[in-house]
Every structure is written in structure tokens, then in C-alpha cells.
Amino acid sequence: MDWLQLIVLSLVQGLTEFLPISSSAHLILVPLFTSWQDQGLAFDVALHLGSLSAVILYFRQDLIRMVRSWTGSLVTRKLDEDSKLAWAVLLGTLPVGLAGLLLKGWIETELRGPVIMAWSLISFGLLLGYADWKNKGGRSEYQMNWKDVAMIAFAQALALIPGTSRSGITITAALLMGLSREGAARFSFLLSIPVITLAGMLEVHGLLQQTTAVNWGEIFWGAVFSGISAYLCIHYFLVFIKKIGMQPFVIYRVLLGLLLLYFFW
């Protein structure tokens, strides 16, 4: 890769991983609109590592409290708000993990076309807009009940459909369950940690089966650029949605979906 391709792909991953606009759709679309060759599995691992590092660093204080309370709850069998949130993140990952193991091959062969992506962007984008417009909730991620967690968890499994957006569908479900915009986004970001970790482990497993030489310079800079852009994205997204809401992302998703339909339908 040249520097332009490396930087563009890194920024696309870092920015779209946490925005409700589908990172997978954008990473698939870049080669369609450019002459660049596929970036390869090793670079995908680097981009995921950068995004994972960013979200862990941003929520490091929350995660320290959650891990301490969660380990304590295993001994005392008593739950406080931090241990409940930790359990919610772990249990909220189960449906998408199981669905990914069972359906990964079928999804990759049957659902990765740009037309399916376009309809996913539009339909789930409009659902996000409805959830944001209807939302009057003020609960934080610490005030969820187990019904909220279950609904968000099963919604996250839909993110396996390209164009859905993992952050978009989990924020949508959280808004519909009565969480505030910030609470919905924060829980979505925390949920991303085990999901990105699992996805990265699968990619590493695939990488170990290959004999192709790895360009470690590309790996390093891809992780750095992806991590920096992801960290900034998380911070400014949380500030942005408190003032503006989700509607600009809804408009973007619909326009992008219509653009894909124009070119590929």
C-alpha cells in the first residue's frame, strides 16, 4: 500500500467503527470506488487493534471499576452498578458471538453485495431516526434492567448483516428501550470491546494459516492512525449527540444507500 491508501483505510475504520454508519460497508466500498487492491487480512487485524485500543483507553476508568466489581461479585454474589454493567456487556455479547459462529460463512457469501448493503443502510438508518425522534428517555447505561440488555444484545446480532452498523443497531435498540442518547452510545461502545476482540481473534486465526509475508510498517501505522481517529471519534460523538442527536447520521445513511442503489441496482 502507498501512504494515501494506508491513511484513508485507517481513518475509515477508526471513524466508522463507532459512528452509526457501518464500518464494514465503508471498508467494502473503498475498493469498489478505487483501483486499490484488497488490503489483506494482516492490515484488517491492525485496524481492529487500533479501534480496540482506542475504546479501552477512552473508557479505562470505567473498565477498571467494572472489572474490580465484577471479580468481587463472583465471590460475594452481590451486584453493584459497576458489576451489573460488566455482566451486561458480557451477556450482551453472547447472541452476536453465537450468530457469528453459526452464520459467518453464509453471510459472507450471500449478504455482502452492495444492494443488500444499501437497503440495510437505508432501513436501519430510518429505524435509528425513528428511535431518536421517539426517545424521551433519560436513563444511563447503569440504570438498565435485564430486559433492556436482552433486547440490545439480540439487536446487536443483526449487525452481522453488512450495512446495518453494530453501533447503529445497538444505539437504536437502547433508545427504544428508554436510554438517553449518551447512555445508549456509551453502552454501545462498551459492547464493542468483546465484539472487536472476538473479530480480531478470528482474523488472527486466519492470518496464522497464511504464509504471506507481513509488512510490519503498514501494520504499525495502520493501528496508530485507526486508534487515534477512533479515540477522537468516540469523544466528539458523545459531545455531538447530546446537542444534535442522531438525525445527521440518518440522512447520511439514506443518501449513501441511495448512491449505492444508483450504481449497483
Coordinates of C-alpha atoms in Angstrom, one line a residue:
M1 CA 0.0 0.0 0.0
D2 CA 1.1 3.6 -0.5
W3 CA 0.6 6.2 2.2
L4 CA -2.7 7.5 0.8
Q5 CA -4.3 4.1 0.8
L6 CA -3.0 3.3 4.3
I7 CA -4.2 6.6 5.8
V8 CA -7.6 6.5 4.1
L9 CA -8.3 2.9 5.2
S10 CA -7.1 3.6 8.7
L11 CA -9.3 6.7 9.1
V12 CA -12.3 5.0 7.6
Q13 CA -12.0 2.1 10.1
G14 CA -11.3 4.4 13.0
L15 CA -14.2 6.8 12.3
T16 CA -16.9 4.4 11.1
E17 CA -16.3 1.7 13.7
F18 CA -18.1 3.8 16.4
L19 CA -20.3 6.0 14.3
P20 CA -23.7 4.5 13.4
I21 CA -23.0 4.4 9.7
S22 CA -21.5 0.9 9.2
S23 CA -17.7 0.4 9.1
S24 CA -18.0 -2.8 7.1
A25 CA -19.9 -1.1 4.4
H26 CA -17.3 1.6 4.1
L27 CA -14.4 -0.7 4.1
I28 CA -16.1 -2.8 1.4
L29 CA -17.0 0.3 -0.6
V30 CA -13.5 1.8 -0.7
P31 CA -12.1 -0.9 -3.2
L32 CA -15.3 -0.6 -5.3
F33 CA -14.7 3.1 -5.9
T34 CA -10.9 3.0 -6.2
S35 CA -8.3 0.9 -8.0
W36 CA -6.8 -0.2 -4.7
Q37 CA -6.2 -3.9 -4.1
D38 CA -7.6 -5.6 -1.0
Q39 CA -5.6 -4.5 2.0
G40 CA -5.2 -8.1 3.3
L41 CA -6.0 -9.8 6.5
A42 CA -3.0 -8.6 8.4
F43 CA -3.9 -5.0 7.9
D44 CA -7.5 -5.7 8.9
V45 CA -6.1 -7.1 12.2
A46 CA -4.1 -3.9 12.7
L47 CA -7.2 -1.7 12.1
H48 CA -9.2 -3.7 14.7
L49 CA -6.3 -3.5 17.1
G50 CA -6.3 0.3 16.8
S51 CA -10.0 0.6 17.3
L52 CA -9.9 -1.7 20.3
S53 CA -7.0 0.2 21.9
A54 CA -8.9 3.4 21.5
V55 CA -12.1 2.3 23.2
I56 CA -10.2 0.6 26.0
L57 CA -8.2 3.8 26.6
Y58 CA -11.2 6.1 26.5
F59 CA -13.2 4.0 29.0
R60 CA -10.2 2.9 31.1
Q61 CA -11.5 4.3 34.4
D62 CA -15.0 2.7 33.8
L63 CA -13.4 -0.6 32.8
I64 CA -11.2 -0.7 35.9
R65 CA -14.2 -0.2 38.2
M66 CA -16.2 -2.7 36.2
V67 CA -13.5 -5.4 36.4
R68 CA -13.0 -4.9 40.1
S69 CA -16.7 -5.1 40.9
W70 CA -17.3 -8.0 38.6
T71 CA -14.5 -10.1 40.1
G72 CA -15.8 -9.2 43.5
S73 CA -19.3 -10.2 42.6
L74 CA -18.1 -13.7 41.8
V75 CA -17.1 -14.1 45.4
T76 CA -19.8 -12.1 47.3
R77 CA -22.6 -12.9 44.8
K78 CA -23.7 -9.2 45.3
L79 CA -24.1 -6.8 42.4
D80 CA -23.5 -3.1 42.4
E81 CA -23.9 -0.8 39.4
D82 CA -20.4 -1.5 38.0
S83 CA -20.7 -5.3 38.3
K84 CA -24.2 -5.2 36.7
L85 CA -22.8 -3.2 33.8
A86 CA -19.9 -5.7 33.4
W87 CA -22.3 -8.6 33.4
A88 CA -24.5 -6.7 30.9
V89 CA -21.5 -6.3 28.5
L90 CA -20.6 -10.0 28.8
L91 CA -24.1 -11.3 28.4
G92 CA -24.9 -8.8 25.7
T93 CA -22.1 -10.3 23.5
L94 CA -23.4 -13.9 23.5
P95 CA -26.1 -13.6 20.8
V96 CA -23.8 -11.9 18.2
G97 CA -21.0 -14.3 19.1
L98 CA -23.2 -17.4 18.6
A99 CA -24.8 -15.9 15.4
G100 CA -21.3 -15.1 14.1
L101 CA -20.0 -18.7 14.6
L102 CA -23.1 -20.2 13.0
L103 CA -23.8 -17.8 10.2
K104 CA -20.4 -16.2 9.3
G105 CA -19.9 -18.3 6.2
W106 CA -23.4 -17.9 4.8
I107 CA -23.4 -14.1 5.5
E108 CA -20.0 -13.6 3.7
T109 CA -21.2 -15.5 0.6
E110 CA -24.8 -14.4 0.4
L111 CA -25.2 -11.0 2.1
R112 CA -22.1 -8.9 1.1
G113 CA -23.5 -7.4 -2.1
P114 CA -23.7 -3.6 -2.4
V115 CA -27.5 -3.8 -3.0
I116 CA -28.1 -5.6 0.3
M117 CA -25.8 -3.1 2.0
A118 CA -27.7 -0.2 0.5
W119 CA -31.1 -1.4 1.8
S120 CA -29.5 -2.1 5.2
L121 CA -28.1 1.4 5.4
I122 CA -31.5 2.9 4.5
S123 CA -33.9 0.7 6.5
F124 CA -31.8 0.6 9.7
G125 CA -31.0 4.2 9.3
L126 CA -34.6 5.2 9.2
L127 CA -35.2 3.0 12.3
L128 CA -32.4 4.8 14.1
G129 CA -34.1 8.1 13.1
Y130 CA -37.5 6.9 14.5
A131 CA -35.9 5.7 17.7
D132 CA -34.1 9.0 18.2
W133 CA -37.2 11.1 17.4
K134 CA -39.4 9.0 19.7
N135 CA -36.9 8.8 22.5
K136 CA -37.8 10.7 25.7
G137 CA -35.6 8.5 28.0
G138 CA -33.1 9.8 30.4
R139 CA -31.7 6.6 31.9
S140 CA -28.0 5.9 31.8
E141 CA -26.2 2.7 31.0
Y142 CA -26.1 2.0 34.7
Q143 CA -29.9 2.0 35.0
M144 CA -30.6 -0.7 32.5
N145 CA -32.6 -3.8 33.5
W146 CA -32.1 -7.3 32.1
K147 CA -34.9 -6.8 29.6
D148 CA -33.0 -3.8 28.2
V149 CA -29.8 -5.8 27.9
A150 CA -31.5 -8.8 26.2
M151 CA -33.2 -6.5 23.6
I152 CA -29.9 -4.7 22.8
A153 CA -28.0 -8.0 22.7
F154 CA -30.3 -9.6 20.2
A155 CA -30.4 -6.4 18.1
Q156 CA -26.6 -6.5 18.0
A157 CA -26.7 -9.9 16.2
L158 CA -28.4 -8.0 13.3
A159 CA -25.1 -6.2 12.8
L160 CA -23.7 -9.2 11.0
I161 CA -25.8 -8.0 8.0
P162 CA -23.4 -5.7 6.1
G163 CA -24.6 -2.1 6.2
T164 CA -26.5 -2.5 9.4
S165 CA -23.8 -0.9 11.7
R166 CA -23.1 -2.6 15.1
S167 CA -23.1 0.8 16.9
G168 CA -26.1 1.9 14.9
I169 CA -28.4 -1.0 15.8
T170 CA -27.3 -1.2 19.4
I171 CA -27.9 2.5 19.9
T172 CA -31.3 2.2 18.2
A173 CA -32.3 -0.7 20.5
A174 CA -31.1 1.2 23.5
L175 CA -33.0 4.4 22.6
L176 CA -36.2 2.3 22.0
M177 CA -35.7 0.8 25.5
G178 CA -35.6 4.3 27.0
L179 CA -31.9 5.1 27.5
S180 CA -30.6 8.6 26.9
R181 CA -28.6 9.3 23.8
E182 CA -25.4 9.4 25.8
G183 CA -26.3 6.2 27.8
A184 CA -27.2 4.3 24.6
A185 CA -23.9 5.4 22.9
R186 CA -21.7 4.6 25.9
F187 CA -23.2 1.1 26.3
S188 CA -22.8 0.5 22.6
F189 CA -19.1 1.5 22.9
L190 CA -18.6 -0.8 25.9
L191 CA -20.3 -3.7 24.0
S192 CA -17.8 -3.1 21.1
I193 CA -14.8 -4.3 23.3
P194 CA -15.6 -8.0 23.4
V195 CA -17.0 -7.9 19.8
I196 CA -13.9 -6.3 18.3
T197 CA -11.8 -8.7 20.4
L198 CA -13.6 -11.8 19.1
A199 CA -13.5 -10.5 15.5
G200 CA -9.8 -9.8 15.8
M201 CA -9.1 -13.3 17.2
L202 CA -10.9 -14.8 14.2
E203 CA -8.8 -12.7 11.9
V204 CA -5.6 -13.7 13.7
H205 CA -6.6 -17.3 13.4
G206 CA -7.0 -16.9 9.7
L207 CA -3.7 -15.0 9.5
L208 CA -1.8 -17.8 11.1
Q209 CA -2.9 -20.1 8.4
Q210 CA -1.3 -17.9 5.7
T211 CA 2.3 -18.0 4.6
T212 CA 2.3 -14.5 3.1
A213 CA 5.0 -12.1 4.4
V214 CA 3.7 -9.3 6.7
N215 CA 4.6 -5.7 6.2
W216 CA 5.1 -4.6 9.9
G217 CA 5.4 -1.0 9.0
E218 CA 1.9 -0.9 7.5
I219 CA 0.6 -2.9 10.5
F220 CA 2.1 -0.4 12.9
W221 CA 0.9 2.8 11.2
G222 CA -2.5 1.3 10.4
A223 CA -3.1 0.6 14.1
V224 CA -1.8 4.1 15.1
F225 CA -4.0 6.0 12.6
S226 CA -7.0 3.9 13.3
G227 CA -6.6 4.2 17.1
I228 CA -6.2 8.0 17.0
S229 CA -9.1 8.6 14.8
A230 CA -11.3 6.1 16.8
Y231 CA -10.5 7.8 20.1
L232 CA -11.3 11.3 18.7
C233 CA -14.5 9.9 17.1
I234 CA -15.7 8.5 20.4
H235 CA -15.1 11.7 22.3
Y236 CA -16.7 14.1 19.8
F237 CA -19.6 11.7 19.0
L238 CA -20.6 11.8 22.7
V239 CA -20.5 15.6 22.7
F240 CA -22.2 15.9 19.3
I241 CA -25.3 13.7 20.0
K242 CA -26.1 15.5 23.3
K243 CA -26.6 18.7 21.2
I244 CA -27.7 17.5 17.8
G245 CA -28.9 13.9 18.1
M246 CA -28.8 11.1 15.5
Q247 CA -30.6 12.7 12.6
P248 CA -27.5 13.8 10.6
F249 CA -26.3 10.2 10.6
V250 CA -29.7 9.1 9.4
I251 CA -29.6 11.5 6.5
Y252 CA -26.0 10.3 5.6
R253 CA -27.1 6.6 5.7
V254 CA -30.1 7.2 3.5
L255 CA -28.0 9.2 0.9
L256 CA -25.2 6.7 0.9
G257 CA -27.8 3.9 0.4
L258 CA -29.4 5.7 -2.5
L259 CA -26.0 6.3 -4.0
L260 CA -25.3 2.5 -3.8
L261 CA -28.6 1.7 -5.4
Y262 CA -27.9 4.1 -8.2
F263 CA -24.6 2.5 -9.0
F264 CA -25.3 -1.2 -8.4
W265 CA -29.1 -1.9 -8.6

